[in-house]
Short mmCIF file of C-alpha atoms in Angstrom, two decimals:
data_model
loop_
_atom_site.label_atom_id
_atom_site.label_comp_id
_atom_site.label_asym_id
_atom_site.label_seq_id
_atom_site.Cartn_x
_atom_site.Cartn_y
_atom_site.Cartn_z
CA MET A 1 -3.63 -29.62 4.36
CA LYS A 2 -2.98 -26.79 6.81
CA ILE A 3 -3.64 -23.32 5.44
CA LYS A 4 -3.12 -20.05 7.27
CA VAL A 5 -5.73 -17.49 6.20
CA ILE A 6 -4.74 -13.89 6.83
CA PHE A 7 -7.67 -11.46 6.75
CA THR A 8 -6.83 -7.80 6.04
CA GLY A 9 -10.19 -6.31 5.07
CA GLY A 10 -11.10 -5.00 1.63
CA THR A 11 -14.32 -5.43 -0.30
CA ILE A 12 -14.26 -9.17 0.35
CA GLY A 13 -14.63 -8.36 4.05
CA SER A 14 -17.04 -5.41 3.72
CA SER A 15 -20.77 -4.76 3.97
CA LEU A 16 -23.18 -1.92 3.29
CA LYS A 17 -23.54 0.59 6.10
CA ASP A 18 -25.75 3.65 5.64
CA GLY A 19 -25.49 3.21 1.88
CA PHE A 20 -21.68 2.96 1.80
CA LEU A 21 -19.30 -0.01 1.84
CA ALA A 22 -17.31 -0.32 5.06
CA SER A 23 -15.07 -2.95 6.66
CA ALA A 24 -17.10 -5.57 8.50
CA GLY A 25 -14.54 -7.95 9.98
CA ALA A 26 -13.04 -11.22 8.82
CA PRO A 27 -15.31 -13.07 6.33
CA LEU A 28 -15.19 -16.39 8.17
CA GLU A 29 -17.97 -17.73 5.94
CA LEU A 30 -15.28 -18.34 3.29
CA LEU A 31 -13.95 -21.19 5.42
CA LYS A 32 -17.19 -23.17 5.41
CA ASP A 33 -17.42 -26.46 3.53
CA CYS A 34 -13.69 -26.58 2.76
CA ASP A 35 -11.67 -29.76 3.36
CA CYS A 36 -8.66 -28.02 4.88
CA ASP A 37 -7.30 -27.37 8.34
CA PHE A 38 -7.50 -23.57 8.68
CA ASP A 39 -5.73 -21.29 11.09
CA ILE A 40 -6.54 -17.59 10.92
CA ASP A 41 -4.91 -14.24 11.60
CA GLU A 42 -6.21 -10.68 11.26
CA PRO A 43 -3.23 -8.32 11.62
CA TYR A 44 -5.33 -5.31 10.55
CA GLU A 45 -8.69 -4.52 8.98
CA ILE A 46 -8.83 -1.79 6.34
CA LEU A 47 -10.18 -0.92 2.93
CA SER A 48 -7.04 -1.42 0.88
CA LYS A 49 -6.78 2.21 -0.23
CA GLU A 50 -5.45 2.77 3.34
CA LEU A 51 -2.41 0.57 2.69
CA THR A 52 0.86 1.94 4.12
CA SER A 53 4.45 0.75 4.41
CA GLU A 54 3.83 0.04 8.09
CA ARG A 55 0.96 -2.29 7.21
CA LEU A 56 3.01 -3.99 4.51
CA MET A 57 5.64 -4.74 7.13
CA ILE A 58 2.99 -6.09 9.51
CA LEU A 59 1.61 -8.25 6.72
CA SER A 60 5.03 -9.60 5.72
CA LYS A 61 5.80 -10.57 9.32
CA SER A 62 2.41 -12.25 9.63
CA VAL A 63 3.12 -14.23 6.45
CA ASP A 64 6.60 -15.17 7.64
CA SER A 65 5.20 -16.45 10.92
CA ALA A 66 2.46 -18.39 9.14
CA LEU A 67 4.95 -20.13 6.86
CA GLU A 68 6.65 -21.76 9.85
CA GLU A 69 3.69 -24.11 10.41
CA ALA A 70 1.27 -23.86 7.48
CA ASP A 71 1.54 -25.60 4.12
CA ALA A 72 0.19 -22.49 2.36
CA VAL A 73 -0.93 -18.94 3.10
CA ILE A 74 -4.05 -17.28 1.69
CA ILE A 75 -4.50 -13.53 2.16
CA THR A 76 -7.83 -11.75 1.70
CA HIS A 77 -7.21 -8.24 0.39
CA GLY A 78 -8.94 -5.29 -1.25
CA THR A 79 -8.59 -4.80 -5.00
CA ASP A 80 -7.43 -1.15 -4.96
CA THR A 81 -3.88 -1.85 -3.82
CA LEU A 82 -3.68 -5.60 -4.39
CA SER A 83 -0.99 -5.20 -7.05
CA TYR A 84 1.25 -3.33 -4.60
CA SER A 85 0.90 -5.81 -1.74
CA ALA A 86 1.36 -8.71 -4.17
CA ALA A 87 4.55 -7.13 -5.55
CA PHE A 88 5.89 -6.38 -2.08
CA LEU A 89 5.31 -9.93 -0.89
CA GLY A 90 6.59 -11.24 -4.22
CA TYR A 91 9.93 -9.54 -3.60
CA VAL A 92 10.22 -10.39 0.08
CA PHE A 93 9.25 -14.05 -0.39
CA ALA A 94 10.70 -14.49 -3.88
CA ASP A 95 12.27 -17.87 -3.12
CA CYS A 96 9.48 -19.21 -0.91
CA LYS A 97 8.86 -22.92 -1.44
CA LYS A 98 5.24 -22.69 -0.29
CA PRO A 99 2.29 -20.99 -2.06
CA ILE A 100 1.21 -17.54 -0.89
CA VAL A 101 -2.04 -16.54 -2.60
CA LEU A 102 -3.88 -13.21 -2.45
CA VAL A 103 -7.67 -13.27 -2.79
CA SER A 104 -10.06 -10.38 -3.38
CA SER A 105 -13.62 -9.81 -4.58
CA ALA A 106 -15.32 -7.47 -7.04
CA TYR A 107 -18.25 -7.01 -4.65
CA SER A 108 -19.04 -7.72 -1.02
CA LEU A 109 -19.96 -11.34 -0.30
CA SER A 110 -23.59 -10.36 0.27
CA ASP A 111 -23.83 -9.14 -3.34
CA GLU A 112 -24.91 -11.74 -5.90
CA ARG A 113 -22.26 -10.40 -8.32
CA GLU A 114 -19.37 -11.24 -5.97
CA ASN A 115 -16.55 -13.51 -7.08
CA GLY A 116 -14.80 -13.74 -3.71
CA ARG A 117 -16.02 -17.27 -3.00
CA GLU A 118 -14.83 -18.52 -6.41
CA ASN A 119 -11.49 -16.81 -5.88
CA PHE A 120 -11.07 -18.32 -2.42
CA LYS A 121 -11.97 -21.81 -3.64
CA ALA A 122 -9.52 -21.49 -6.52
CA ALA A 123 -6.82 -20.32 -4.10
CA ILE A 124 -7.31 -23.51 -2.09
CA ASP A 125 -7.22 -25.70 -5.20
CA PHE A 126 -4.03 -24.00 -6.39
CA SER A 127 -2.43 -24.11 -2.94
CA LYS A 128 -2.87 -27.90 -2.84
CA LEU A 129 -0.40 -28.16 -5.70
CA GLY A 130 2.36 -26.78 -3.47
CA ILE A 131 3.83 -24.47 -6.12
CA GLY A 132 5.99 -21.98 -4.24
CA GLY A 133 5.82 -18.23 -4.75
CA VAL A 134 3.41 -15.33 -4.45
CA TYR A 135 0.26 -15.30 -6.59
CA ALA A 136 -3.16 -13.70 -6.93
CA VAL A 137 -6.35 -15.31 -8.25
CA TRP A 138 -9.21 -13.74 -10.16
CA HIS A 139 -12.43 -15.33 -11.46
CA SER A 140 -14.20 -13.56 -14.31
CA ASN A 141 -16.41 -14.68 -17.19
CA GLY A 142 -16.16 -18.31 -16.15
CA VAL A 143 -12.34 -18.33 -16.06
CA THR A 144 -10.13 -18.25 -12.96
CA ASN A 145 -6.64 -16.96 -13.73
CA ILE A 146 -3.57 -17.35 -11.53
CA HIS A 147 -1.31 -14.28 -11.64
CA ILE A 148 2.32 -13.93 -10.55
CA GLY A 149 2.40 -11.40 -7.71
CA THR A 150 5.15 -9.23 -9.21
CA ARG A 151 3.45 -9.04 -12.62
CA LEU A 152 0.06 -7.64 -11.65
CA LEU A 153 -1.00 -4.39 -13.29
CA GLN A 154 -2.87 -1.62 -11.55
CA GLN A 155 -6.51 -1.91 -12.66
CA GLN A 156 -7.91 0.23 -15.44
CA ALA A 157 -10.15 3.12 -14.37
CA TYR A 158 -13.60 1.93 -13.23
CA SER A 159 -12.54 -1.73 -13.43
CA ASP A 160 -11.69 -4.23 -10.69
CA GLU A 161 -10.43 -6.82 -13.19
CA LEU A 162 -7.00 -8.27 -12.35
CA GLU A 163 -4.60 -8.52 -15.26
CA SER A 164 -0.91 -9.35 -15.61
CA VAL A 165 1.76 -7.79 -17.74
CA GLY A 166 2.57 -10.54 -20.22
CA LEU A 167 0.58 -13.76 -19.79
CA SER A 168 -0.98 -15.02 -16.58
CA PHE A 169 0.77 -17.94 -14.84
CA GLY A 170 -2.13 -20.28 -15.52
CA ARG A 171 -5.74 -20.95 -14.58
CA VAL A 172 -7.86 -23.22 -12.43
CA GLU A 173 -10.46 -25.34 -14.22
CA ASN A 174 -12.76 -27.74 -12.36
CA GLY A 175 -10.44 -27.71 -9.37
CA LYS A 176 -7.36 -28.44 -11.47
CA PHE A 177 -4.49 -26.13 -12.43
CA VAL A 178 -3.74 -25.61 -16.12
CA GLY A 179 -0.47 -23.86 -16.89
CA LYS A 180 3.28 -24.05 -16.70
CA CYS A 181 4.91 -24.44 -13.30
CA ALA A 182 8.43 -23.27 -14.12
CA ASP A 183 8.18 -20.63 -16.83
CA PHE A 184 9.60 -17.65 -14.95
CA GLU A 185 12.71 -16.63 -13.05
CA ARG A 186 12.07 -17.12 -9.33
CA SER A 187 15.38 -15.73 -8.09
CA ALA A 188 15.55 -13.67 -4.91
CA VAL A 189 17.74 -10.70 -3.98
CA PRO A 190 20.17 -11.86 -1.26
CA MET A 191 19.22 -10.71 2.25
CA LEU A 192 16.20 -8.67 1.10
CA LYS A 193 13.78 -10.77 3.14
CA GLU A 194 16.00 -10.54 6.21
CA MET A 195 16.38 -6.77 5.82
CA VAL A 196 12.62 -6.20 5.54
CA LEU A 197 11.64 -8.49 8.40
CA SER A 198 14.26 -7.05 10.75
CA SER A 199 13.54 -3.40 9.98
CA ALA A 200 11.59 -1.07 12.23
CA SER A 201 10.51 1.03 9.24
CA LEU A 202 10.99 1.42 5.51
CA ASP A 203 12.34 4.94 5.11
CA GLY A 204 12.40 4.78 1.31
CA PHE A 205 8.60 4.63 1.22
CA GLY A 206 7.14 8.07 0.59
CA ARG A 207 10.39 9.24 -1.01
CA VAL A 208 9.89 8.02 -4.59
CA LEU A 209 8.35 10.46 -7.06
CA ASP A 210 6.13 8.50 -9.46
CA ILE A 211 5.29 10.39 -12.68
CA PRO A 212 3.05 9.01 -15.45
CA ALA A 213 3.61 10.26 -18.99
CA ARG A 214 1.17 13.04 -19.91
CA PRO A 215 0.98 15.68 -22.67
CA ASP A 216 2.39 19.06 -21.57
CA LEU A 217 3.43 17.65 -18.22
CA CYS A 218 4.14 20.11 -15.42
CA TYR A 219 7.29 18.83 -13.69
CA PRO A 220 7.60 19.25 -9.92
CA GLU A 221 10.54 21.00 -8.32
CA LEU A 222 12.92 18.47 -6.81
CA ASP A 223 14.60 18.64 -3.41
CA GLU A 224 16.46 16.33 -1.04
CA LYS A 225 13.22 14.72 0.16
CA ALA A 226 13.07 12.64 -3.02
CA SER A 227 15.29 9.55 -3.19
CA ALA A 228 14.44 8.56 -6.77
CA VAL A 229 12.06 9.26 -9.66
CA LEU A 230 10.05 6.69 -11.61
CA PHE A 231 8.52 7.65 -14.95
CA GLU A 232 5.75 5.46 -16.37
CA SER A 233 5.90 5.72 -20.15
CA TYR A 234 3.06 5.51 -22.63
CA HIS A 235 2.12 2.00 -23.77
CA SER A 236 4.61 2.30 -26.65
CA GLY A 237 7.49 2.96 -24.27
CA THR A 238 7.68 6.62 -25.25
CA MET A 239 7.58 9.94 -23.42
CA CYS A 240 7.95 13.54 -24.54
CA VAL A 241 11.66 14.33 -24.17
CA ASP A 242 11.55 18.09 -24.58
CA GLU A 243 13.34 21.00 -22.95
CA ASN A 244 11.15 20.70 -19.85
CA PHE A 245 12.15 17.05 -19.41
CA ASN A 246 15.81 17.88 -20.01
CA CYS A 247 15.73 20.61 -17.34
CA PHE A 248 14.07 18.20 -14.90
CA ALA A 249 16.71 15.56 -15.62
CA LYS A 250 19.52 18.08 -15.05
CA SER A 251 17.95 19.09 -11.73
CA ALA A 252 17.77 15.44 -10.67
CA ALA A 253 21.39 14.84 -11.69
CA ALA A 254 22.56 17.87 -9.68
CA LEU A 255 20.86 16.43 -6.60
CA GLU A 256 22.10 12.90 -7.38
CA ILE A 257 18.52 11.64 -7.66
CA PRO A 258 18.33 8.71 -10.12
CA ILE A 259 15.57 8.65 -12.73
CA PHE A 260 14.13 5.31 -13.90
CA VAL A 261 11.67 4.69 -16.74
CA CYS A 262 9.37 1.66 -16.84
CA GLY A 263 7.21 0.49 -19.71
CA THR A 264 9.95 0.83 -22.29
CA SER A 265 11.57 -2.56 -22.89
CA GLY A 266 10.21 -5.79 -24.32
CA ARG A 267 9.58 -4.64 -27.87
CA GLU A 268 11.24 -5.79 -31.06
CA VAL A 269 12.09 -2.20 -32.00
CA GLU A 270 12.11 0.79 -29.65
CA TYR A 271 11.20 4.35 -30.61
CA GLU A 272 13.92 6.98 -30.88
CA THR A 273 12.52 8.57 -27.72
CA VAL A 274 14.11 5.79 -25.64
CA LYS A 275 17.54 6.83 -26.91
CA LYS A 276 16.78 10.49 -26.14
CA TYR A 277 15.85 10.06 -22.51
CA ALA A 278 18.66 7.54 -21.95
CA GLU A 279 21.06 10.26 -23.11
CA THR A 280 19.82 12.48 -20.27
CA GLY A 281 20.86 9.85 -17.73
CA ALA A 282 17.39 8.34 -17.23
CA ILE A 283 17.65 4.56 -16.81
CA PRO A 284 15.28 2.33 -18.84
CA LEU A 285 14.07 -0.69 -16.85
CA SER A 286 13.44 -4.18 -18.16
CA ALA A 287 9.89 -5.05 -19.18
CA ALA A 288 7.82 -5.28 -16.00
CA SER A 289 4.66 -4.09 -14.26
CA PRO A 290 4.81 -0.37 -13.35
CA ALA A 291 3.16 -1.16 -10.00
CA ALA A 292 5.90 -3.68 -9.22
CA MET A 293 8.65 -1.28 -10.32
CA TYR A 294 7.23 1.37 -7.99
CA VAL A 295 7.33 -1.06 -5.05
CA LYS A 296 10.79 -2.29 -6.04
CA LEU A 297 12.13 1.26 -6.16
CA LEU A 298 10.63 1.98 -2.74
CA LEU A 299 12.49 -1.05 -1.40
CA ALA A 300 15.68 -0.03 -3.20
CA CYS A 301 15.60 3.42 -1.62
CA SER A 302 15.00 1.86 1.80
CA PHE A 303 18.02 -0.44 1.82
CA TYR A 304 20.54 0.84 -0.72
CA LYS A 305 22.46 4.09 -0.93
CA GLY A 306 23.75 5.78 -4.03
CA THR A 307 22.64 5.58 -7.65
CA ASP A 308 24.85 2.61 -8.51
CA GLU A 309 23.50 0.37 -5.72
CA ILE A 310 19.90 1.37 -6.42
CA LYS A 311 20.41 0.82 -10.15
CA GLU A 312 21.92 -2.62 -9.60
CA PHE A 313 18.97 -3.65 -7.42
CA MET A 314 16.40 -2.33 -9.91
CA GLN A 315 17.99 -4.20 -12.81
CA ARG A 316 18.26 -7.53 -10.98
CA PRO A 317 15.32 -9.92 -11.61
CA CYS A 318 13.43 -10.91 -8.50
CA GLY A 319 10.31 -12.97 -7.90
CA GLY A 320 9.58 -13.26 -11.63
CA ASP A 321 9.08 -9.51 -12.13
CA PHE A 322 10.77 -9.23 -15.55
CA PHE A 323 9.25 -10.85 -18.63
CA ASP A 324 10.37 -11.33 -22.21
#
């Protein structure tokens, strides 16, 4: 089997330097003792907190090129922004017939607590099954889970544990995959891949205002620099819809800046708050990962103009991002 390994840095490719972790080049030791034909690429080398839209474009073009010859693509990546890269690739390569798997590590490979080697081995085992799509692997407490790229959650504070919204896609046990291979909607948005790969830049990135729900929230003043607003609700799908929120919503409407709310749907019964903010014009999104919805909205603002087009894109399932 021919696998293209794309190294991008992160903890899995880091080492201690003067008491601090720093990038240390491609961890080629991961390729030892593996029964695959590897080809490698290293489009950039960063700690993943330094991820930018420019680097996401470089990565997507590297993946696209790799898919022309390889049977699968494995990407080593840092944990900090793994959910964002996984979502981005999950949208761009939503209908890919080959596996694209992101691999990270809780600690550098020189640390006895690392799980990077287990993750990489599991990525190979999963890739051999030939299940198309974008995924991420994570080994913890003796279990290696396979996550759908567009369903990854941003990690909890002080934790590097990868978790999905809803259930994980499956797991790898003793080199074998255990799970369902067709339990999510794999549809792609027409021409999205072509638009991303042919673009010189993604001008919607940096123009989405992302606001988590907080008590007594201080709302920013909006101007034309913002293309859209994404609110991340509390776990119950609620937010405080008070006079401050209403004034913010009116300001956004006057500037024709759409407001979306993620974290609301997917419950048997919604709180009355959902009705209140929908009445202000805020648009509730289907049940999905907030990290993925942020990336999706960035893409929407890059390629679509006007609230109606952006809304249609945000409400269309892509790469398995929505769950029941």
